[in-house]
Amino acid sequence: MNNKSEIILKDQSGPRHMEIIYYILSSIWIIAGILPFISNQHWIFRVWEFGRIQLFILHSLTLIFGLILVDEKDKFFWLVSLLNFTLSVYHAVVLFPYTTLYKKNPSNDVPKHSDSVSIISVNVYQFNESFQELIDLVKEVKPDVILTMESNQAWDDGMKVLEKDYPNFKKIPLENTYGMHFYTSLKVRDLKVNYFVADDLPSIEAELLTKDGNSFRLFGVHPPPPSPTEEDNSKERDGELLSIAKRVTEDDGPVVVVGDFNNVAWAKSSILFRKTSELIDPRIGRGFVSTFHAKYRLLRFPIDLFFHSTDVFIEEFKTLRNINSDHLPLYCKFYINKVESVQDEEVEVLEEEEHEEVEEMIEDGIEEESDRPVVAKE
């Protein structure tokens, strides 16, 4: 082979490499983008719902990469590019309501009919021993309510100092990463633990009074995630969340539901939760407020969620500084107004065919048999 032929082959190898890279990346992102459309509760299908923000960016960047660097734009290239573009647009449409660009009815000027209530909700990560980090944060923020998840006996011992300022509490120290602790300085009318789908998955239910005597109900939740390292499917998670959603509708009055949902707000089961409970997601119009993973900003998802009834109005909704957990603490401050109806039209309800689907998902969650260890290992 002469030198001229070698030069031609070298010149062609660069564009060919770009083409191969484009099709490999496109294949991965397209498969990841399509899997959540399949109505299957196995983690392989559900886990990709978490990364919709990242998938939007990856589809968009890959599309631009192909348009600029791939020379041979044949019919197959345009088909792949169309799939990238379509999925990118779809992600954008799904995510748009959770951005500050989305306009909703203003509720900032609604008068306060109660004193404000503030909550810190945080998955502390069971194997994290930085107890003082959380205690220092509590002393700084001074919330009315503290909800911790993954808190075991070591955390129970480490948080005893909080009992002086938060004399009303419920402690469920478990070693299976589903322990939960609830502390409040507010007056408590009722405080109990529910086990909706499994006897090792607790949730908190509390009826509290604001400092000026207004009653509201709070639910603290932490269902298991679908993942290759934990549960094979989302049946228990979805059943737990939808059981709580139905429980919410049994009482009138102000309600908030908060905790590590192990689910993103735009996932199908979260939307069914919102419709079943007829509660509002404060992220809509405010931003993603992503909490996990605390150490990797580019791989961060909003899985610590908060929902509220129409008579609850949000003053602040944000994450707080890292306490050496894999979750950032979620902070919310709200007040009650039972007269103003400005938020009523934000409520969504179940469609006719969705009622049966919700009941089936609850039943599947109860029937699912998990092999969670009593004592989890890091």
XYZ file of C-alpha atoms in Angstrom:
378
model
C 0.000 0.000 0.000
C 1.450 3.349 -0.966
C 1.676 6.382 1.280
C -1.228 8.134 -0.481
C -3.573 5.228 0.284
C -2.476 5.188 3.944
C -3.217 8.900 4.264
C -6.717 8.431 2.791
C -7.504 5.588 5.227
C -6.300 7.644 8.197
C -8.413 10.580 7.097
C -11.497 8.361 6.894
C -10.946 6.693 10.272
C -11.656 9.883 12.256
C -15.170 10.491 10.866
C -15.908 6.767 11.153
C -14.994 6.811 14.849
C -17.317 9.767 15.412
C -20.135 7.888 13.709
C -19.610 4.786 15.851
C -19.515 6.848 19.056
C -22.715 8.648 18.030
C -24.635 5.431 17.423
C -23.384 3.770 20.624
C -24.348 6.757 22.778
C -27.672 7.159 20.993
C -28.507 3.492 21.522
C -27.881 3.725 25.270
C -29.873 6.930 25.792
C -32.756 5.840 23.540
C -33.143 2.528 25.370
C -32.997 4.338 28.739
C -35.586 6.842 27.519
C -37.987 4.204 26.203
C -37.877 1.685 29.091
C -40.072 3.786 31.473
C -42.893 3.678 28.889
C -43.195 -0.062 29.551
C -45.737 -0.698 32.305
C -43.634 -3.068 34.380
C -42.653 -2.543 38.039
C -39.244 -4.236 37.761
C -36.374 -1.886 38.600
C -34.942 -2.169 35.066
C -37.972 -0.252 33.779
C -38.614 2.078 36.725
C -35.122 3.289 37.650
C -34.753 5.357 34.461
C -37.609 7.617 35.576
C -35.232 9.025 38.195
C -32.743 10.316 35.637
C -35.080 12.201 33.337
C -33.190 15.477 33.869
C -29.910 13.810 32.973
C -31.481 11.980 30.000
C -32.821 15.262 28.617
C -29.300 16.705 28.692
C -27.714 13.555 27.239
C -30.230 13.230 24.389
C -29.775 16.896 23.519
C -25.970 16.830 23.630
C -25.786 13.579 21.633
C -28.100 15.012 18.986
C -25.908 18.113 18.626
C -22.795 15.920 18.582
C -24.196 13.891 15.697
C -25.340 16.859 13.652
C -21.914 18.494 13.906
C -19.460 15.592 13.747
C -21.099 12.781 11.751
C -20.415 13.251 8.048
C -22.462 10.416 6.560
C -26.030 11.494 7.266
C -28.040 8.690 5.686
C -31.635 7.624 6.428
C -30.567 5.611 9.480
C -28.761 8.627 10.922
C -31.868 10.785 10.559
C -34.036 8.079 12.128
C -31.732 7.876 15.170
C -31.556 11.668 15.346
C -35.350 11.885 15.213
C -35.591 9.472 18.167
C -33.061 11.543 20.124
C -34.955 14.726 19.316
C -38.378 13.249 20.133
C -37.245 11.877 23.495
C -35.474 15.132 24.326
C -38.692 17.063 23.656
C -40.718 14.545 25.660
C -38.391 14.890 28.664
C -38.611 18.686 28.385
C -42.425 18.580 28.371
C -42.505 16.280 31.436
C -39.949 18.351 33.352
C -41.200 21.825 32.409
C -43.817 22.103 35.218
C -41.016 21.487 37.749
C -39.045 24.536 36.610
C -39.368 28.161 37.646
C -40.424 28.973 34.073
C -43.770 27.302 34.675
C -46.437 29.795 35.668
C -49.110 28.925 38.205
C -51.607 30.867 40.262
C -49.790 33.252 42.621
C -50.267 32.388 46.299
C -47.654 34.659 47.862
C -50.192 37.254 48.978
C -52.572 34.841 50.705
C -53.081 35.986 54.315
C -51.818 33.759 57.124
C -54.528 32.220 59.284
C -52.023 30.331 61.425
C -48.509 30.591 62.725
C -45.903 29.166 60.383
C -44.704 25.574 60.741
C -41.223 24.482 59.641
C -40.046 20.934 58.922
C -36.692 19.294 58.323
C -37.002 15.919 56.623
C -33.773 14.014 56.031
C -32.573 10.538 55.188
C -29.532 10.447 57.456
C -27.948 7.335 55.845
C -27.853 4.593 58.452
C -24.072 4.090 58.300
C -23.316 7.800 58.664
C -22.107 8.555 62.201
C -21.987 12.361 61.892
C -24.739 12.815 64.464
C -23.456 16.238 65.485
C -23.827 17.534 61.909
C -27.590 17.044 62.120
C -27.807 18.378 65.677
C -25.910 21.534 64.691
C -28.215 22.023 61.701
C -31.305 21.646 63.902
C -29.937 24.173 66.400
C -29.268 26.603 63.562
C -32.596 26.238 61.709
C -34.837 25.545 64.736
C -37.589 23.653 62.887
C -40.868 22.797 64.566
C -40.767 19.236 63.238
C -37.865 16.856 62.505
C -38.314 13.655 60.521
C -35.363 11.309 60.032
C -35.196 8.178 57.898
C -32.661 5.316 58.000
C -32.140 6.164 61.672
C -31.143 3.090 63.683
C -30.218 2.584 67.353
C -26.927 4.431 66.935
C -28.843 7.433 65.603
C -31.405 7.034 68.368
C -28.596 7.380 70.909
C -26.935 10.206 68.981
C -30.130 12.274 68.763
C -31.189 12.018 72.420
C -30.013 15.573 72.974
C -32.888 16.730 70.743
C -35.481 15.471 73.219
C -34.900 18.478 75.475
C -36.209 20.937 72.875
C -38.480 18.440 71.119
C -40.327 16.663 73.938
C -42.934 15.023 71.703
C -41.478 12.222 69.634
C -41.917 8.764 68.157
C -38.823 6.603 67.685
C -38.595 3.514 65.483
C -34.908 2.522 65.476
C -34.475 -0.259 62.915
C -31.284 -1.736 61.487
C -32.751 -2.530 58.048
C -32.323 1.091 56.735
C -36.035 1.795 57.291
C -35.867 3.138 60.819
C -37.625 6.443 61.416
C -37.584 9.140 64.106
C -40.076 11.960 64.554
C -39.549 14.922 66.882
C -41.687 18.007 67.367
C -41.950 20.979 69.697
C -45.608 21.403 68.724
C -48.544 20.076 70.698
C -49.561 16.566 69.610
C -53.127 15.328 69.483
C -52.321 11.955 67.983
C -49.097 10.210 67.024
C -48.838 6.665 65.705
C -46.936 4.302 63.452
C -48.551 2.640 60.440
C -47.411 -0.456 58.554
C -49.384 -0.403 55.325
C -47.651 -3.062 53.209
C -45.004 -4.747 55.390
C -44.242 -5.099 59.097
C -40.697 -3.766 58.632
C -41.693 -0.610 56.685
C -43.017 1.963 59.162
C -44.587 5.315 58.401
C -45.523 8.113 60.785
C -48.985 9.643 61.163
C -49.389 12.643 63.460
C -52.094 15.176 64.233
C -50.391 18.366 65.388
C -51.365 21.859 66.452
C -49.633 25.005 65.261
C -48.471 27.348 68.012
C -51.739 29.281 67.739
C -53.885 26.132 67.880
C -54.629 25.226 64.242
C -54.791 21.489 63.639
C -53.078 19.711 60.737
C -52.125 16.127 59.935
C -48.625 15.022 58.915
C -47.540 11.758 57.307
C -43.870 10.747 57.223
C -42.958 8.104 54.640
C -39.993 6.024 53.453
C -40.861 3.133 51.117
C -38.157 0.927 49.546
C -36.721 1.819 46.125
C -36.639 -0.423 43.060
C -32.951 -1.002 42.419
C -30.467 -3.816 41.711
C -29.151 -3.580 45.293
C -32.474 -3.371 47.159
C -35.916 -4.375 45.840
C -36.297 -6.081 42.461
C -39.439 -4.093 41.732
C -41.439 -1.074 42.857
C -44.477 -3.002 44.145
C -43.928 -2.288 47.854
C -42.984 1.334 47.189
C -46.010 1.991 45.027
C -48.358 0.087 47.328
C -47.090 1.990 50.382
C -47.430 5.399 48.741
C -50.901 4.728 47.350
C -52.085 3.299 50.701
C -51.037 6.554 52.360
C -52.717 8.526 49.568
C -56.007 6.761 50.305
C -55.539 7.288 54.049
C -55.101 11.038 53.453
C -58.571 11.294 51.925
C -60.257 9.862 55.026
C -59.871 13.113 56.987
C -60.775 16.695 56.211
C -58.466 19.522 57.091
C -54.877 20.521 56.357
C -52.512 17.678 55.437
C -48.834 17.392 54.548
C -46.993 14.260 53.429
C -43.204 14.310 53.543
C -40.270 11.928 53.401
C -37.925 9.938 51.221
C -40.371 8.651 48.597
C -37.599 6.872 46.678
C -39.473 8.194 43.687
C -39.411 11.306 41.536
C -42.425 13.602 41.313
C -42.987 12.948 37.580
C -43.010 9.135 37.857
C -46.310 7.412 37.160
C -46.783 6.172 40.731
C -46.078 9.673 42.125
C -48.687 11.125 39.793
C -51.160 8.453 40.906
C -50.288 9.340 44.515
C -51.003 13.007 43.805
C -54.316 12.228 42.107
C -55.443 9.711 44.741
C -54.612 11.983 47.683
C -55.741 15.140 45.834
C -52.698 16.922 47.230
C -50.416 19.512 45.611
C -46.742 19.171 44.727
C -44.923 22.382 45.777
C -42.098 21.690 43.318
C -44.398 22.654 40.454
C -43.329 26.138 39.442
C -40.541 26.252 42.066
C -37.776 24.073 40.642
C -36.494 20.531 41.082
C -35.116 20.924 44.654
C -33.049 17.755 44.169
C -31.855 15.907 47.274
C -30.060 12.709 46.165
C -27.170 12.034 45.634
C -25.764 14.716 47.956
C -22.154 14.113 46.900
C -22.640 14.026 43.127
C -24.292 17.150 41.774
C -24.552 15.843 38.203
C -26.299 12.677 39.424
C -28.797 14.372 41.712
C -32.526 13.579 41.675
C -35.531 14.983 43.590
C -36.635 11.876 45.501
C -37.358 13.439 48.920
C -40.836 14.754 48.256
C -43.478 16.881 49.941
C -47.195 17.171 49.171
C -49.838 19.347 50.790
C -53.557 20.081 50.772
C -55.077 23.217 49.228
C -55.358 24.982 52.591
C -51.590 24.737 53.183
C -49.476 27.531 51.675
C -45.721 27.247 51.185
C -43.413 30.017 52.400
C -40.043 28.307 51.876
C -39.093 25.094 50.116
C -35.425 24.206 49.700
C -32.553 21.870 50.524
C -30.155 22.502 53.401
C -26.449 21.790 53.726
C -25.023 18.299 53.612
C -24.809 16.394 56.912
C -22.505 13.685 55.460
C -25.501 11.670 54.309
C -26.202 10.667 50.710
C -29.348 12.843 50.918
C -29.537 16.582 51.423
C -32.027 17.628 54.126
C -35.320 18.966 52.765
C -36.712 22.077 54.465
C -40.254 23.379 54.192
C -42.015 26.238 55.919
C -45.769 26.680 55.524
C -48.913 28.165 57.043
C -52.640 27.422 56.920
C -55.493 29.345 55.303
C -58.784 27.426 55.107
C -60.672 30.165 53.251
C -58.569 31.019 50.182
C -59.339 28.826 47.137
C -56.523 29.985 44.824
C -54.861 26.536 44.912
C -58.008 24.491 44.267
C -57.509 24.252 40.516
C -54.059 22.713 41.008
C -55.682 19.561 42.368
C -55.811 16.590 39.996
C -58.113 13.593 40.440
C -58.039 10.010 39.222
C -59.525 9.099 35.872
C -62.179 6.375 35.833
C -59.774 3.623 34.740
C -57.082 4.709 37.235
C -59.138 3.784 40.318
C -58.835 0.071 39.563
C -55.136 0.439 38.772
C -54.511 2.060 42.169
C -56.319 -0.749 44.002
C -54.314 -3.366 42.102
C -51.024 -1.635 42.925
C -51.907 -1.505 46.632
C -52.823 -5.192 46.625
C -49.619 -6.095 44.786
C -47.606 -4.140 47.363
C -49.226 -5.980 50.272
C -48.762 -9.394 48.631
C -45.126 -8.786 47.642
C -42.729 -10.815 49.785
C -39.399 -9.101 50.338
C -36.199 -10.707 51.590
C -34.860 -7.602 53.300
C -32.267 -8.425 55.969
C -33.152 -7.533 59.559
C -29.707 -5.953 59.857
C -28.462 -4.188 56.729
C -24.773 -4.066 55.835
C -23.048 -1.150 54.154
